[in-house]
Short mmCIF file of C-alpha atoms and ligand atoms in Angstrom, two decimals:
data_model
loop_
_atom_site.label_atom_id
_atom_site.label_comp_id
_atom_site.label_asym_id
_atom_site.label_seq_id
_atom_site.Cartn_x
_atom_site.Cartn_y
_atom_site.Cartn_z
CA MET A 257 88.46 89.15 139.85
CA LYS A 258 84.93 90.64 139.29
CA LEU A 259 83.88 89.95 135.45
CA THR A 260 84.78 85.88 135.51
CA GLN A 261 83.04 84.74 132.65
CA GLN A 262 81.61 87.66 131.01
CA VAL A 263 81.40 89.08 128.17
CA ALA A 264 81.82 93.19 127.68
CA ILE A 265 81.29 94.94 124.49
CA VAL A 266 83.11 98.23 124.15
CA THR A 267 82.77 100.61 121.72
CA GLY A 268 84.91 103.31 119.99
CA GLY A 269 87.35 100.19 121.79
CA ALA A 270 90.12 100.47 119.43
CA ARG A 271 92.47 103.57 121.29
CA GLY A 272 92.02 106.41 124.59
CA ILE A 273 89.24 105.94 127.20
CA GLY A 274 87.21 103.08 125.33
CA ARG A 275 90.80 100.97 125.04
CA GLU A 276 91.55 101.29 128.92
CA ILE A 277 88.15 100.12 129.97
CA ALA A 278 88.56 97.35 127.93
CA LEU A 279 91.96 96.65 129.63
CA THR A 280 91.07 96.97 132.69
CA LEU A 281 87.55 94.93 132.39
CA ALA A 282 89.23 92.39 130.43
CA ARG A 283 92.23 92.50 133.83
CA GLU A 284 89.17 91.13 135.75
CA GLY A 285 88.40 88.47 134.08
CA ALA A 286 86.16 89.76 131.27
CA ASP A 287 86.20 88.55 127.22
CA ILE A 288 86.02 91.35 125.15
CA ALA A 289 84.23 92.51 121.97
CA LEU A 290 85.00 96.15 120.37
CA PHE A 291 83.31 98.03 118.32
CA ASP A 292 85.50 100.74 116.30
CA VAL A 293 85.93 102.28 112.89
CA ASN A 294 89.78 102.24 113.17
CA ALA A 295 91.04 98.81 111.97
CA GLN A 296 94.43 98.86 112.03
CA ILE A 297 94.20 100.30 115.60
CA LEU A 298 91.54 97.56 116.47
CA GLU A 299 94.14 94.16 115.94
CA GLN A 300 96.80 96.37 118.18
CA THR A 301 94.16 96.58 121.17
CA VAL A 302 92.59 93.33 120.58
CA GLY A 303 96.34 91.15 120.63
CA GLU A 304 96.33 93.56 124.18
CA LEU A 305 93.26 91.86 125.27
CA ARG A 306 94.72 88.48 123.99
CA ALA A 307 97.91 89.67 125.80
CA LEU A 308 95.42 89.21 129.43
CA GLY A 309 94.76 85.59 128.14
CA ARG A 310 91.19 86.72 127.13
CA ARG A 311 88.84 86.57 124.45
CA ALA A 312 88.60 89.69 122.39
CA GLU A 313 87.08 90.33 119.10
CA GLY A 314 87.51 93.46 116.95
CA PHE A 315 84.53 94.28 114.64
CA ALA A 316 84.30 97.08 112.45
CA VAL A 317 81.02 98.59 113.74
CA ASP A 318 79.79 102.23 112.84
CA VAL A 319 78.04 102.95 115.34
CA THR A 320 76.04 105.19 113.42
CA ASP A 321 74.73 102.24 111.05
CA GLY A 322 71.75 100.37 112.72
CA LYS A 323 72.93 97.46 110.24
CA GLN A 324 75.99 97.60 111.17
CA VAL A 325 75.45 97.40 115.04
CA ASP A 326 72.61 94.34 114.92
CA GLU A 327 74.89 92.25 112.42
CA GLY A 328 77.99 93.01 114.76
CA VAL A 329 75.82 92.30 117.88
CA GLY A 330 74.88 89.18 116.34
CA LYS A 331 78.29 88.20 115.09
CA VAL A 332 79.44 88.75 118.84
CA LEU A 333 77.11 86.39 120.57
CA ASP A 334 77.78 83.95 117.62
CA LYS A 335 81.59 84.31 118.65
CA LEU A 336 81.76 85.14 122.27
CA GLY A 337 78.48 83.43 123.30
CA ARG A 338 76.37 85.83 125.77
CA ILE A 339 76.66 89.88 126.64
CA ASP A 340 76.94 90.72 129.75
CA ILE A 341 78.24 94.23 129.52
CA LEU A 342 77.23 97.67 126.86
CA ILE A 343 79.73 100.03 127.76
CA ASN A 344 78.78 102.87 124.69
CA ASN A 345 82.41 104.89 124.53
CA ALA A 346 82.79 105.91 120.93
CA GLY A 347 81.65 109.51 120.46
CA ILE A 348 83.69 112.50 119.01
CA THR A 349 83.97 116.01 118.64
CA LYS A 350 83.11 119.00 115.95
CA ASP A 351 83.26 121.68 117.44
CA GLY A 352 83.19 125.58 116.64
CA LEU A 353 80.84 128.62 118.09
CA LEU A 354 77.72 128.21 117.66
CA ILE A 355 77.14 131.03 114.32
CA ARG A 356 79.15 129.34 112.83
CA MET A 357 78.50 125.47 112.86
CA ASP A 358 76.90 124.31 109.66
CA ASP A 359 74.32 121.39 109.55
CA ALA A 360 77.51 118.76 108.77
CA GLN A 361 79.17 119.07 111.96
CA TRP A 362 75.45 119.24 114.28
CA ASP A 363 74.54 116.16 112.54
CA ARG A 364 77.81 113.72 112.66
CA VAL A 365 78.49 114.71 116.72
CA LEU A 366 74.65 113.93 117.28
CA ASN A 367 74.70 110.66 115.38
CA ILE A 368 77.85 109.18 116.43
CA ASN A 369 77.69 110.20 120.13
CA LEU A 370 73.57 110.30 120.84
CA LYS A 371 72.16 107.76 117.63
CA GLY A 372 75.26 105.97 117.78
CA THR A 373 74.15 104.83 121.70
CA PHE A 374 70.64 104.74 121.27
CA LEU A 375 71.54 101.98 118.37
CA CYS A 376 74.05 99.70 120.22
CA THR A 377 71.39 99.71 123.74
CA ARG A 378 68.62 98.96 121.49
CA ALA A 379 69.89 96.11 119.94
CA VAL A 380 71.51 94.44 123.36
CA ALA A 381 68.95 95.23 125.74
CA LYS A 382 67.09 92.58 123.48
CA HIS A 383 69.85 90.21 124.49
CA MET A 384 69.95 91.58 127.78
CA LEU A 385 66.62 91.18 128.41
CA LYS A 386 65.87 87.71 127.43
CA GLN A 387 69.18 86.62 129.71
CA ARG A 388 66.79 88.83 132.94
CA ARG A 389 70.12 90.88 133.59
CA GLY A 390 72.87 93.48 132.27
CA ARG A 391 75.01 96.25 132.61
CA ILE A 392 74.79 99.67 130.79
CA VAL A 393 77.10 102.54 130.53
CA ASN A 394 77.03 105.30 128.61
CA ILE A 395 80.07 108.12 128.03
CA ALA A 396 78.60 111.02 128.61
CA SER A 397 80.72 113.90 129.25
CA ILE A 398 80.71 116.86 132.65
CA VAL A 399 80.17 119.20 128.76
CA GLY A 400 76.39 117.35 128.89
CA ILE A 401 75.97 118.85 132.55
CA ILE A 402 77.36 122.57 132.31
CA GLY A 403 77.92 123.27 128.98
CA ASN A 404 81.09 124.75 127.08
CA ALA A 405 81.24 127.77 124.44
CA GLY A 406 82.06 125.86 120.70
CA GLN A 407 80.43 122.94 121.99
CA ALA A 408 77.18 122.74 121.71
CA ASN A 409 76.71 120.11 118.96
CA TYR A 410 78.70 117.96 121.96
CA ALA A 411 76.68 118.83 124.78
CA ALA A 412 73.80 118.52 123.55
CA SER A 413 74.73 114.70 122.12
CA LYS A 414 76.12 114.37 126.01
CA ALA A 415 73.28 115.21 127.53
CA GLY A 416 71.14 113.98 125.86
CA ILE A 417 72.80 110.59 126.12
CA ILE A 418 71.90 111.34 129.93
CA GLY A 419 68.36 111.79 129.47
CA LEU A 420 68.66 108.46 127.39
CA THR A 421 70.46 107.37 130.33
CA LYS A 422 67.96 107.18 132.58
CA SER A 423 65.19 106.35 130.38
CA VAL A 424 66.65 103.41 129.66
CA ALA A 425 66.70 102.65 133.04
CA LYS A 426 63.58 103.37 134.25
CA GLU A 427 62.89 100.57 131.78
CA LEU A 428 65.04 97.77 132.24
CA ALA A 429 64.92 98.29 135.18
CA SER A 430 62.59 95.27 136.47
CA ARG A 431 64.60 92.77 134.72
CA SER A 432 68.13 93.78 136.60
CA ILE A 433 69.75 95.81 133.72
CA THR A 434 71.27 98.51 134.97
CA CYS A 435 71.91 101.53 133.18
CA ASN A 436 74.17 104.18 134.68
CA ALA A 437 76.20 107.19 132.81
CA ILE A 438 79.86 108.63 133.49
CA ALA A 439 80.43 112.15 132.63
CA PRO A 440 84.09 112.74 132.86
CA GLY A 441 85.74 115.71 132.74
CA PHE A 442 88.68 116.85 131.26
CA ILE A 443 90.74 113.42 130.08
CA LYS A 444 93.92 113.38 128.72
CA THR A 445 94.22 111.20 125.25
CA GLU A 446 94.25 111.98 121.95
CA MET A 447 90.76 114.53 121.91
CA THR A 448 92.53 116.90 124.67
CA ASP A 449 96.10 116.28 123.21
CA VAL A 450 94.54 118.15 120.08
CA LEU A 451 93.68 121.66 122.57
CA PRO A 452 95.39 124.70 122.07
CA GLU A 453 98.36 125.16 125.41
CA GLU A 454 96.36 128.09 126.04
CA ALA A 455 93.33 126.19 126.45
CA LYS A 456 94.82 123.63 128.34
CA GLN A 457 96.30 126.24 130.95
CA ARG A 458 92.78 127.65 131.26
CA LEU A 459 91.22 124.17 132.46
CA LEU A 460 94.17 122.91 134.89
CA ALA A 461 93.45 126.56 136.62
CA ALA A 462 89.98 125.32 136.23
CA ILE A 463 90.41 121.91 137.75
CA PRO A 464 90.38 122.16 141.70
CA MET A 465 92.92 118.36 141.57
CA GLY A 466 94.81 120.29 138.98
CA GLU A 467 95.16 118.06 136.83
CA LEU A 468 93.43 116.23 133.88
CA GLY A 469 92.08 112.89 134.51
CA GLN A 470 93.66 109.83 133.17
CA PRO A 471 91.68 107.48 130.67
CA ALA A 472 92.14 104.83 133.89
CA ASP A 473 90.52 106.84 136.02
CA VAL A 474 87.52 106.75 133.96
CA ALA A 475 87.37 102.96 133.44
CA ASN A 476 87.42 102.27 137.00
CA ALA A 477 84.58 103.93 137.53
CA ALA A 478 83.34 101.82 134.95
CA LEU A 479 84.36 98.90 136.70
CA PHE A 480 82.71 100.01 139.88
CA LEU A 481 79.33 100.45 137.31
CA VAL A 482 79.24 96.60 135.41
CA SER A 483 80.99 94.94 138.96
CA ASP A 484 77.88 93.17 141.40
CA GLU A 485 78.69 95.71 143.87
CA ALA A 486 76.99 98.37 142.05
CA ARG A 487 73.82 96.29 141.41
CA TYR A 488 71.60 98.43 143.01
CA VAL A 489 72.36 101.75 141.34
CA THR A 490 70.81 102.47 137.83
CA GLY A 491 70.03 106.12 135.95
CA HIS A 492 72.87 107.66 138.05
CA VAL A 493 75.50 109.83 136.66
CA LEU A 494 78.83 109.71 138.00
CA VAL A 495 80.67 112.99 137.80
CA VAL A 496 84.87 112.12 137.12
CA ASP A 497 86.30 115.55 137.00
CA GLY A 498 88.94 116.59 139.65
CA GLY A 499 86.13 118.45 140.29
CA LEU A 500 85.96 121.19 138.03
CA ALA A 501 81.97 121.10 137.73
CA MET A 502 80.98 120.94 141.36
P1 NAP B 26 89.12 109.09 121.27
O1 NAP B 26 90.51 108.58 121.80
O2 NAP B 26 89.08 110.35 119.70
O3 NAP B 26 88.72 107.69 120.70
C1 NAP B 26 87.29 107.56 120.26
C2 NAP B 26 87.26 106.06 120.06
O4 NAP B 26 86.24 105.67 118.79
C3 NAP B 26 88.12 105.69 118.52
O5 NAP B 26 88.59 104.75 118.39
C4 NAP B 26 87.69 106.51 117.89
O6 NAP B 26 87.68 105.86 115.80
C5 NAP B 26 86.06 105.74 117.89
N1 NAP B 26 84.92 106.44 116.53
C6 NAP B 26 84.65 107.19 116.06
N2 NAP B 26 83.92 107.50 115.64
C7 NAP B 26 83.26 105.71 115.48
C8 NAP B 26 82.11 105.57 114.69
N3 NAP B 26 80.90 106.03 114.08
N4 NAP B 26 81.91 104.55 115.70
C9 NAP B 26 82.91 103.23 115.83
N5 NAP B 26 83.33 103.86 117.06
C10 NAP B 26 83.80 105.24 116.71
O7 NAP B 26 88.11 109.33 122.24
P2 NAP B 26 88.64 109.59 124.26
O8 NAP B 26 88.49 110.67 124.45
O9 NAP B 26 88.83 108.07 124.12
O10 NAP B 26 86.93 109.43 124.60
C11 NAP B 26 85.63 108.36 124.56
C12 NAP B 26 84.41 109.05 124.82
O11 NAP B 26 84.83 109.52 126.55
C13 NAP B 26 83.67 109.71 124.03
O12 NAP B 26 81.80 109.37 123.80
C14 NAP B 26 84.25 110.93 124.61
O13 NAP B 26 83.10 111.99 124.25
C15 NAP B 26 83.80 110.99 126.50
N6 NAP B 26 85.09 111.76 126.44
C16 NAP B 26 85.31 112.07 126.70
C17 NAP B 26 87.15 113.39 127.09
C18 NAP B 26 88.07 112.86 127.45
O14 NAP B 26 88.70 114.26 127.84
N7 NAP B 26 88.84 113.01 126.38
C19 NAP B 26 86.21 114.28 128.77
C20 NAP B 26 84.75 113.53 128.25
C21 NAP B 26 83.78 113.19 127.43
P3 NAP B 26 89.08 106.94 114.96
O15 NAP B 26 90.62 106.56 116.12
O16 NAP B 26 88.79 105.80 113.62
O17 NAP B 26 88.25 108.10 114.89
#
C-alpha cells in the first residue's frame, strides 16, 4: 500500500468524484477526513471508508466559510493527528449564457470552486509547511482550459484554480510540498447525469475514446499525484478526458 499512516482531507467527498478519490486513497492505506455540506450522504461514505479498515471522519464544512474551514482542519488534526494530503474537489455548476447570467450565479460558483480551494489550501498549507511535506491536488476541469459556452462562471473558476495551483506550487516547493491540478473531461456523476440527452450525444461524438470517463479514472490520477512516485511533479495540470481537449 502506497499511503499507509497518511491522512487525507477530501472536500466534497461525500459523493461523486470526491467519494471515489477518498475510497481509492483509503484502499492504499490512508485515513480520510471528508469535508462536505451533505450531512446524510457524508455519514454513508464515512461508513464505507471505515468498512475498508481505515480511520475516517466526516465534517460538516462549507468550503466557502473560512472559519468553518479553519475549525475543520483543527478537528482533523485533533482526531487523526496529521494531514499529508489535501484534495480540493468540492465544486458546483450553475450554467447559463453570459448575458443571462446573474451576479448570484457567478458569485456562488466562484465562491465554492475557487475561493473554497484557496481557503482549504491556506488552512492546510500552514500545517504542511511545519511538517515539511505535503501533497495538494486541485480538481479543475478541461473547461478551465478550453472554455465552454454557457459556463463562463465555471470556466473562470477552473482556470483560476489552475493559476492558483501553479502559484502555490512555486511558493511551497522548497518545503517538499507539491501542488498539482487534475483537469477532468466529462465524467459520469450526478453533475453530468443532469445534462440533456442531446447534449450528451454531442459530447460523446467529440470524445475520441467515445465514452464518458468514470470517477475511478480521476481517482487513479489523484492517487498518482499524491504518491511518492510523483515526488518531482509539481505545478502540473493532468488532463483526464478521453482525448476531448487535445
Ligand atoms: P458532485 O457529484 O456534485 O459532488 C460534489 C460534492 O461537493 C457534493 O457532495 C456536494 O454536496 C459537495 N459540495 C458542494 N458545495 C460544497 C461546499 N460549499 N462545501 C463543501 N462541499 C460542497 O460533483 P462531481 O461531479 O463529483 O464533481 C467533483 C469535482 O470535479 C468538482 O469540482 C467538479 O467541478 C469537478 N469536475 C467534474 C466533472 C464531471 O464531469 N463530473 C468534470 C470536470 C470537473 P451536495 O451534494 O450538497 O451538493
